[in-house]
Amino acid sequence: MDLVFRARRMITSAGITEGTVGVRDGRIVAVEPLNSALDADRVIELGANQVLLPGLVDTHVHVNDPGRTEWEGFKTATRAAAAGGITTMLDMPLNSLPPTTDVDALEVKRKTAEGRLHIDVGFWGGAVPGNLQQLRPMHEAGVFGFKSFLLHSGVDEFGHLSFPQFEAALGVMNRFNGLMIVHAEDGHSITKPTGRKYADFLASRPDEAENTAIAKVIELTRKTGARAHILHLASASALPMIAEAKDEGLDLTVETCPHYLTFVAEEIQDGATQFKCCPPIRDAANREALWQGLRDGVIDFIVSDHSPSTVELKRLDTGDFGDAWGGIAGLQVGLPAVWTQARRRGFTMFDVAEWMAHRPAELAGMQHKGQIAAGYDADFCVFAPDEAFVVQAEQLYHRNPVTAYHGMPLAGRVVSTWLRGIKVTGEEMHGDLLGREDA
């Protein structure tokens, strides 16, 4: 073996157990009892207060590189991800210039990322008006699926689909079993917010906006037989119709995000634009219903939706929610944020690993990520669940020192992150570019 981990607590498909993990040539080759005779050039003995998790898989990250690198970049984003226990992430097709809406733009993105990755990175393509003929070529080039919006995306160069255009794109994707991932809000239910009051911003994007769009996504998924994935669910009142669609057998999956599971509207101060995101953070009862959606299996998993910007674009100077960029920067702290809330509600580290490693990898068709099992990549997060810290924005590795989590005490600390058997230190970059495994 090249590397062996011995852990009194680790997460496998069997649950929380003790054991020994053997690694050779970047892959897990053995998972055996703790007293196994497995030996290696390097043996890592985890402390009694540490848990060996599979490396997390975050399928929803906005890197914004190239084109808006003052917002974020591959070096900074992947460094922050690694510090948060993430070993694999998928980059969204918008907020970079050019957006990833054809094969040429995908190649630009890959060239930009190459050699600048602390972890493994793959890419989503975009489904926008006028690019139906680009969907299959991008699929064949290895994108993991296609991002679409049902209202203005926030940037003019990434157009949104009307419902007929969305249906047409689903029909095209169904011919090659492509996956549509969708920002499901209906613009007809949304008004333009102004001013510093969070309550006014929240009222401008009501539950109805999400619920109407999600109902339409379900209808068109049923009609076309295509695969669809609802992004960043914030409206818990949509859960019953999602549950019914799943019970019906539709190929529909759903994610939510740490910020919707952590923050509540009642506690967001007026002018605190670091909390602005779309859909918005809703009230405490909604948060509890989202946790119940996870418990019931209606929500499939949790990803960051890391959507950073410069400090200036968050308009902290004026606190105007109408002018501020909408997005939460939380790539590095998602695991402790989720664990802090999850353990209060009786969930275990096994649940967290399912939500943040196994199931995102499963959605993306990654057959060697997200689990501690023989044949999988030797991607690990060593986590100390009982240690605590207070988030300091200036100490995080993403590019701009602004985050909604600043000043928040969290439980759980990432001790180390390992990519294919190599410890990620921030000094050398060993991340690979990923394509869909069946491409």
Coordinates of C-alpha atoms in Angstrom, one line a residue:
M1 CA 0.0 0.0 0.0
D2 CA 1.0 3.6 -0.5
L3 CA -1.2 4.9 2.3
V4 CA -3.3 3.4 5.1
F5 CA -5.8 5.1 7.3
R6 CA -6.9 3.6 10.6
A7 CA -10.0 5.2 12.0
R8 CA -12.1 4.4 15.1
R9 CA -14.9 6.2 13.2
M10 CA -15.4 6.2 9.5
I11 CA -18.3 6.5 7.1
T12 CA -19.0 3.6 4.6
S13 CA -22.1 2.4 2.9
A14 CA -22.7 0.3 6.0
G15 CA -22.9 3.3 8.3
I16 CA -20.6 4.6 11.0
T17 CA -17.9 2.0 11.7
E18 CA -14.3 1.5 12.6
G19 CA -11.8 0.2 10.1
T20 CA -8.7 0.4 8.1
V21 CA -8.5 1.8 4.5
G22 CA -5.7 0.8 2.1
V23 CA -4.7 3.0 -0.8
R24 CA -2.6 2.2 -3.9
D25 CA -2.1 4.4 -6.9
G26 CA -4.7 6.9 -5.8
R27 CA -7.5 4.4 -5.4
I28 CA -9.0 2.6 -2.4
V29 CA -8.0 -1.1 -2.7
A30 CA -9.1 -2.4 0.7
V31 CA -11.5 -1.6 3.5
E32 CA -10.8 -3.9 6.4
P33 CA -11.4 -4.1 10.2
L34 CA -9.4 -1.8 12.5
N35 CA -7.1 -4.5 13.6
S36 CA -6.2 -5.5 10.0
A37 CA -2.5 -6.1 9.3
L38 CA -2.6 -3.7 6.3
D39 CA 0.6 -1.7 6.2
A40 CA 1.9 1.1 4.0
D41 CA 4.7 3.6 3.4
R42 CA 2.5 6.1 5.3
V43 CA 0.0 5.2 8.0
I44 CA -2.4 7.8 9.3
E45 CA -3.9 7.0 12.7
L46 CA -7.0 9.2 13.3
G47 CA -7.6 10.4 16.8
A48 CA -10.6 9.3 18.8
N49 CA -12.3 12.6 18.1
Q50 CA -11.9 12.4 14.4
V51 CA -14.1 10.8 11.6
L52 CA -12.9 9.7 8.2
L53 CA -15.5 10.9 5.6
P54 CA -15.5 10.4 1.9
G55 CA -14.3 13.5 0.1
L56 CA -17.3 15.8 -0.4
V57 CA -18.8 16.3 -3.8
D58 CA -20.2 19.8 -4.5
T59 CA -22.1 19.9 -7.8
H60 CA -23.1 23.6 -7.6
V61 CA -20.3 26.1 -7.6
H62 CA -19.9 29.4 -9.5
V63 CA -16.2 29.9 -10.2
N64 CA -16.7 32.8 -12.6
D65 CA -13.4 32.1 -14.4
P66 CA -12.6 33.3 -17.0
G67 CA -14.0 36.7 -17.4
R68 CA -15.0 37.7 -13.9
T69 CA -11.9 36.5 -12.0
E70 CA -12.1 39.5 -9.7
W71 CA -15.2 37.7 -8.3
E72 CA -13.5 34.3 -7.9
G73 CA -11.2 31.9 -9.8
F74 CA -10.2 28.3 -10.0
K75 CA -7.2 28.6 -7.7
T76 CA -9.1 30.3 -4.9
A77 CA -12.3 28.4 -5.3
T78 CA -10.7 25.0 -5.3
R79 CA -8.4 26.0 -2.3
A80 CA -11.5 27.0 -0.3
A81 CA -13.3 23.8 -1.3
A82 CA -10.4 21.7 -0.2
A83 CA -10.3 23.5 3.2
G84 CA -14.0 22.6 3.5
G85 CA -13.4 18.9 2.9
I86 CA -14.6 19.0 -0.8
T87 CA -12.6 16.9 -3.2
T88 CA -14.8 17.2 -6.3
M89 CA -16.9 20.0 -7.6
L90 CA -18.8 20.9 -10.7
D91 CA -18.6 24.5 -12.1
M92 CA -21.8 26.3 -13.3
P93 CA -21.9 27.6 -16.9
L94 CA -22.7 31.2 -16.1
N95 CA -21.0 34.2 -14.6
S96 CA -17.9 33.4 -16.6
L97 CA -17.2 35.0 -19.9
P98 CA -17.9 33.3 -22.2
P99 CA -20.7 31.3 -20.6
T100 CA -20.4 27.6 -21.2
T101 CA -23.1 27.3 -23.9
D102 CA -21.2 25.6 -26.7
V103 CA -18.2 23.3 -27.1
D104 CA -15.8 26.2 -27.9
A105 CA -16.7 27.9 -24.7
L106 CA -16.3 24.6 -22.8
E107 CA -12.8 24.3 -24.2
V108 CA -12.0 27.9 -23.1
K109 CA -13.1 26.9 -19.6
R110 CA -11.0 23.8 -19.5
K111 CA -7.9 25.6 -20.7
T112 CA -8.5 28.3 -18.0
A113 CA -8.8 25.7 -15.3
E114 CA -6.0 23.4 -16.3
G115 CA -3.1 23.3 -13.9
R116 CA -4.9 25.6 -11.4
L117 CA -6.9 23.1 -9.4
H118 CA -6.4 21.9 -5.9
I119 CA -9.3 19.4 -6.3
D120 CA -11.0 17.6 -9.2
V121 CA -13.4 19.8 -11.3
G122 CA -16.0 19.1 -13.9
F123 CA -18.4 21.3 -15.8
W124 CA -22.1 21.9 -16.5
G125 CA -23.2 23.2 -19.9
G126 CA -25.9 25.8 -20.3
A127 CA -29.3 25.5 -22.0
V128 CA -30.2 29.0 -23.3
P129 CA -32.4 30.3 -26.1
G130 CA -30.9 29.4 -29.5
N131 CA -28.5 26.7 -28.5
L132 CA -30.5 23.5 -28.9
Q133 CA -28.1 22.3 -31.6
Q134 CA -25.2 22.7 -29.1
L135 CA -26.7 20.4 -26.4
R136 CA -25.7 17.0 -27.9
P137 CA -22.1 18.2 -28.9
M138 CA -21.5 19.5 -25.3
H139 CA -22.9 16.2 -23.9
E140 CA -20.5 14.2 -26.1
A141 CA -17.7 16.5 -25.0
G142 CA -18.3 15.5 -21.4
V143 CA -20.4 18.1 -19.6
F144 CA -22.4 16.6 -16.7
G145 CA -25.7 18.1 -17.8
F146 CA -27.3 21.5 -18.6
K147 CA -28.2 24.4 -16.4
S148 CA -31.2 26.5 -17.3
F149 CA -33.1 29.4 -15.8
L150 CA -36.9 30.1 -16.1
L151 CA -36.4 33.8 -15.3
H152 CA -33.6 36.3 -15.8
S153 CA -30.3 34.7 -14.7
G154 CA -28.8 37.9 -13.3
V155 CA -26.4 38.3 -16.2
D156 CA -27.5 39.2 -19.7
E157 CA -25.2 36.9 -21.6
F158 CA -26.9 33.8 -20.2
G159 CA -30.5 34.0 -21.3
H160 CA -33.4 32.2 -19.7
L161 CA -35.8 29.8 -21.3
S162 CA -39.5 30.3 -21.7
F163 CA -41.6 27.2 -20.8
P164 CA -42.0 26.2 -24.5
Q165 CA -38.2 26.5 -24.9
F166 CA -37.6 24.5 -21.7
E167 CA -39.9 21.8 -23.0
A168 CA -38.0 21.7 -26.3
A169 CA -34.7 21.4 -24.5
L170 CA -36.0 18.6 -22.4
G171 CA -37.1 16.8 -25.5
V172 CA -33.6 17.1 -27.1
M173 CA -31.9 16.0 -24.0
N174 CA -34.1 13.0 -23.6
R175 CA -32.8 11.6 -26.9
F176 CA -29.3 11.2 -25.3
N177 CA -30.4 10.8 -21.6
G178 CA -29.1 14.2 -20.7
L179 CA -29.8 15.9 -17.4
M180 CA -31.5 19.2 -17.1
I181 CA -30.8 21.2 -13.9
V182 CA -33.0 24.1 -13.4
H183 CA -33.3 27.4 -11.5
A184 CA -37.0 27.1 -10.9
E185 CA -38.5 30.5 -10.2
D186 CA -41.3 32.1 -12.2
G187 CA -40.5 35.7 -13.0
H188 CA -44.2 36.7 -13.2
S189 CA -44.5 36.3 -9.4
I190 CA -41.4 38.5 -8.7
T191 CA -41.2 42.2 -8.2
K192 CA -38.2 44.5 -8.2
P193 CA -37.0 45.1 -4.6
T194 CA -35.5 48.3 -3.3
G195 CA -34.2 49.5 0.0
R196 CA -32.6 48.1 3.1
K197 CA -35.4 46.0 4.5
Y198 CA -34.9 42.3 4.3
A199 CA -38.7 41.8 4.7
D200 CA -39.2 43.8 1.5
F201 CA -36.7 41.7 -0.4
L202 CA -38.2 38.5 0.8
A203 CA -41.7 39.6 -0.2
S204 CA -40.4 40.4 -3.7
R205 CA -39.6 36.7 -4.3
P206 CA -42.4 34.8 -2.6
D207 CA -42.8 31.0 -2.3
E208 CA -45.3 31.3 -5.2
A209 CA -42.5 32.1 -7.6
E210 CA -40.7 28.8 -6.8
N211 CA -43.9 26.8 -6.5
T212 CA -45.3 27.9 -9.9
A213 CA -42.1 27.1 -11.7
I214 CA -41.5 23.7 -9.9
A215 CA -45.1 22.7 -10.8
K216 CA -44.3 23.5 -14.5
V217 CA -41.0 21.6 -14.4
I218 CA -42.9 18.6 -13.0
E219 CA -45.5 18.8 -15.7
L220 CA -42.9 19.0 -18.5
T221 CA -40.8 16.3 -17.0
R222 CA -43.9 14.1 -17.0
K223 CA -44.7 15.1 -20.6
T224 CA -41.2 14.5 -22.1
G225 CA -40.0 11.7 -19.9
A226 CA -36.7 13.6 -19.4
R227 CA -34.5 13.8 -16.4
A228 CA -34.7 17.0 -14.3
H229 CA -33.0 18.3 -11.2
I230 CA -34.4 21.2 -9.2
L231 CA -31.6 23.5 -7.9
H232 CA -31.3 25.2 -4.5
L233 CA -34.8 24.5 -3.2
A234 CA -35.8 27.3 -0.7
S235 CA -39.6 26.9 -0.6
A236 CA -40.6 24.0 1.6
S237 CA -44.2 24.4 0.5
A238 CA -43.2 22.8 -2.8
L239 CA -42.2 19.6 -1.0
P240 CA -45.7 17.9 -1.2
M241 CA -45.9 18.2 -5.0
I242 CA -42.2 17.1 -5.4
A243 CA -43.0 14.0 -3.2
E244 CA -46.0 13.2 -5.4
A245 CA -43.9 13.5 -8.5
K246 CA -41.3 11.1 -7.1
D247 CA -43.9 8.7 -6.0
E248 CA -45.3 8.8 -9.5
G249 CA -41.9 7.6 -10.8
L250 CA -40.7 10.8 -12.5
D251 CA -37.0 11.1 -12.9
L252 CA -36.8 14.1 -10.6
T253 CA -34.2 15.1 -8.0
V254 CA -33.9 18.1 -5.7
E255 CA -31.1 19.8 -3.8
T256 CA -31.0 22.5 -1.1
C257 CA -28.2 24.5 0.4
P258 CA -26.5 25.0 3.7
H259 CA -27.7 28.6 4.0
Y260 CA -31.4 27.6 3.7
L261 CA -30.8 25.1 6.4
T262 CA -28.9 27.5 8.7
F263 CA -30.3 31.0 8.5
V264 CA -33.8 32.3 9.0
A265 CA -35.4 35.5 7.7
E266 CA -36.4 36.6 11.2
E267 CA -32.7 37.0 12.2
I268 CA -31.4 38.8 9.1
Q269 CA -30.8 42.5 9.8
D270 CA -31.9 45.2 7.5
G271 CA -29.1 46.2 5.2
A272 CA -27.3 42.8 5.6
T273 CA -26.9 42.2 1.9
Q274 CA -24.4 39.4 2.5
F275 CA -27.5 37.3 3.1
K276 CA -29.1 38.1 -0.3
C277 CA -29.5 35.1 -2.5
C278 CA -32.1 33.9 -5.0
P279 CA -34.4 32.2 -4.1
P280 CA -34.2 34.0 -0.7
I281 CA -33.7 32.6 2.8
R282 CA -37.2 32.2 4.2
D283 CA -38.6 31.9 7.8
A284 CA -37.8 29.5 10.6
A285 CA -40.8 27.3 10.0
N286 CA -39.7 26.9 6.4
R287 CA -36.2 25.9 7.5
E288 CA -37.6 23.2 9.7
A289 CA -39.8 21.9 6.9
L290 CA -36.7 21.7 4.7
W291 CA -35.0 19.6 7.3
Q292 CA -38.0 17.4 7.4
G293 CA -37.8 17.1 3.6
L294 CA -34.3 15.7 4.0
R295 CA -35.4 13.3 6.7
D296 CA -38.2 12.1 4.4
G297 CA -35.9 11.7 1.4
V298 CA -37.9 14.2 -0.7
I299 CA -34.8 16.4 -0.8
D300 CA -31.9 14.4 -2.2
F301 CA -28.8 16.2 -1.1
I302 CA -27.1 19.5 -0.1
V303 CA -24.6 21.6 -2.2
S304 CA -23.2 25.0 -1.6
D305 CA -24.4 27.1 -4.5
H306 CA -21.3 29.1 -3.8
S307 CA -22.0 32.4 -5.7
P308 CA -19.4 34.9 -4.8
S309 CA -18.8 38.5 -6.0
T310 CA -16.6 41.4 -5.0
V311 CA -17.3 43.2 -1.8
E312 CA -18.4 46.2 -3.8
L313 CA -21.1 44.3 -5.6
K314 CA -22.7 43.2 -2.3
R315 CA -23.4 46.9 -1.6
L316 CA -22.6 46.6 2.1
D317 CA -22.0 50.4 2.0
T318 CA -25.7 51.1 1.2
G319 CA -27.4 47.9 2.3
D320 CA -29.7 48.1 -0.6
F321 CA -31.1 44.7 -1.4
G322 CA -32.3 45.9 -4.8
D323 CA -28.8 46.8 -5.9
A324 CA -26.7 44.1 -4.3
W325 CA -25.5 41.0 -6.1
G326 CA -27.5 37.9 -5.0
G327 CA -25.4 35.0 -3.9
I328 CA -23.9 33.3 -0.8
A329 CA -20.2 32.7 -0.5
G330 CA -19.9 29.6 1.7
L331 CA -17.9 27.0 -0.1
Q332 CA -15.4 26.4 2.7
V333 CA -17.9 26.3 5.6
G334 CA -20.7 24.2 4.2
L335 CA -19.8 21.0 6.1
P336 CA -19.6 22.5 9.6
A337 CA -22.7 24.6 8.9
V338 CA -24.7 21.6 8.0
W339 CA -23.3 19.5 10.8
T340 CA -24.0 22.2 13.4
Q341 CA -27.7 22.2 12.4
A342 CA -28.0 18.4 11.6
R343 CA -26.8 17.2 15.0
R344 CA -29.3 19.4 16.8
R345 CA -32.0 17.5 15.0
G346 CA -30.7 14.0 15.6
F347 CA -29.0 13.3 12.4
T348 CA -25.6 11.6 12.2
M349 CA -22.4 12.0 10.2
F350 CA -23.6 9.2 8.0
D351 CA -26.6 11.3 7.0
V352 CA -24.3 14.3 6.2
A353 CA -22.0 12.1 4.1
E354 CA -24.9 10.8 2.2
W355 CA -26.2 14.4 1.5
M356 CA -22.8 15.9 0.7
A357 CA -20.8 13.2 -0.9
H358 CA -22.6 10.0 -2.1
R359 CA -25.8 11.4 -3.5
P360 CA -24.3 14.4 -5.4
A361 CA -21.8 12.0 -7.0
E362 CA -24.6 9.6 -7.9
L363 CA -26.6 12.4 -9.6
A364 CA -23.6 13.3 -11.7
G365 CA -22.9 9.7 -12.6
M366 CA -19.5 9.7 -10.9
Q367 CA -18.8 6.0 -10.3
H368 CA -15.5 6.5 -8.4
K369 CA -16.4 9.5 -6.1
G370 CA -18.4 10.0 -2.9
Q371 CA -17.8 6.7 -1.0
I372 CA -15.2 4.9 1.0
A373 CA -15.2 1.6 -0.8
A374 CA -12.8 -0.5 -2.8
G375 CA -12.4 0.8 -6.4
Y376 CA -13.3 4.4 -5.5
D377 CA -10.8 7.3 -5.6
A378 CA -8.9 7.8 -2.4
D379 CA -10.6 11.1 -1.6
F380 CA -11.1 11.7 2.1
C381 CA -12.1 14.4 4.6
V382 CA -10.7 14.0 8.1
F383 CA -13.3 15.8 10.3
A384 CA -13.4 16.6 14.0
P385 CA -17.1 16.9 14.7
D386 CA -16.8 18.1 18.3
E387 CA -14.4 21.0 17.7
A388 CA -15.8 24.5 17.4
F389 CA -14.7 27.7 15.7
V390 CA -16.0 31.1 14.8
V391 CA -16.1 32.0 11.1
Q392 CA -13.9 34.9 10.1
A393 CA -14.4 36.0 6.5
E394 CA -10.9 37.3 6.1
Q395 CA -9.5 33.9 7.0
L396 CA -11.4 32.0 4.3
Y397 CA -9.7 31.1 1.0
H398 CA -12.3 32.2 -1.5
R399 CA -11.2 35.4 -3.2
N400 CA -13.3 38.1 -1.6
P401 CA -13.7 38.5 2.2
V402 CA -17.4 38.6 2.4
T403 CA -19.8 35.8 3.6
A404 CA -23.1 35.5 5.4
Y405 CA -21.3 33.1 7.9
H406 CA -19.0 35.8 9.2
G407 CA -19.0 35.8 13.0
M408 CA -21.0 32.6 13.3
P409 CA -19.9 29.9 15.7
L410 CA -19.9 26.4 14.1
A411 CA -19.4 22.9 15.2
G412 CA -16.9 20.6 13.4
R413 CA -13.5 21.3 11.9
V414 CA -12.0 19.9 8.7
V415 CA -8.6 18.6 9.9
S416 CA -7.3 17.5 6.4
T417 CA -8.4 16.8 2.9
W418 CA -7.0 14.1 0.7
L419 CA -7.3 13.9 -3.1
R420 CA -6.5 10.5 -4.6
G421 CA -4.3 9.7 -1.7
I422 CA -2.4 13.0 -1.7
K423 CA -2.9 15.5 1.2
V424 CA -4.1 18.9 -0.1
T425 CA -1.9 21.5 1.4
G426 CA -2.5 24.5 -0.8
E427 CA 1.1 24.5 -2.0
E428 CA 0.9 22.0 -4.9
M429 CA -2.1 21.5 -7.2
H430 CA -3.0 17.9 -8.1
G431 CA -6.6 18.4 -9.3
D432 CA -7.8 16.9 -12.5
L433 CA -10.3 18.0 -15.1
L434 CA -13.3 15.6 -15.1
G435 CA -15.7 14.7 -17.9
R436 CA -18.8 12.6 -17.6
E437 CA -17.7 9.0 -17.3
D438 CA -19.9 7.7 -20.1
A439 CA -18.8 10.4 -22.6

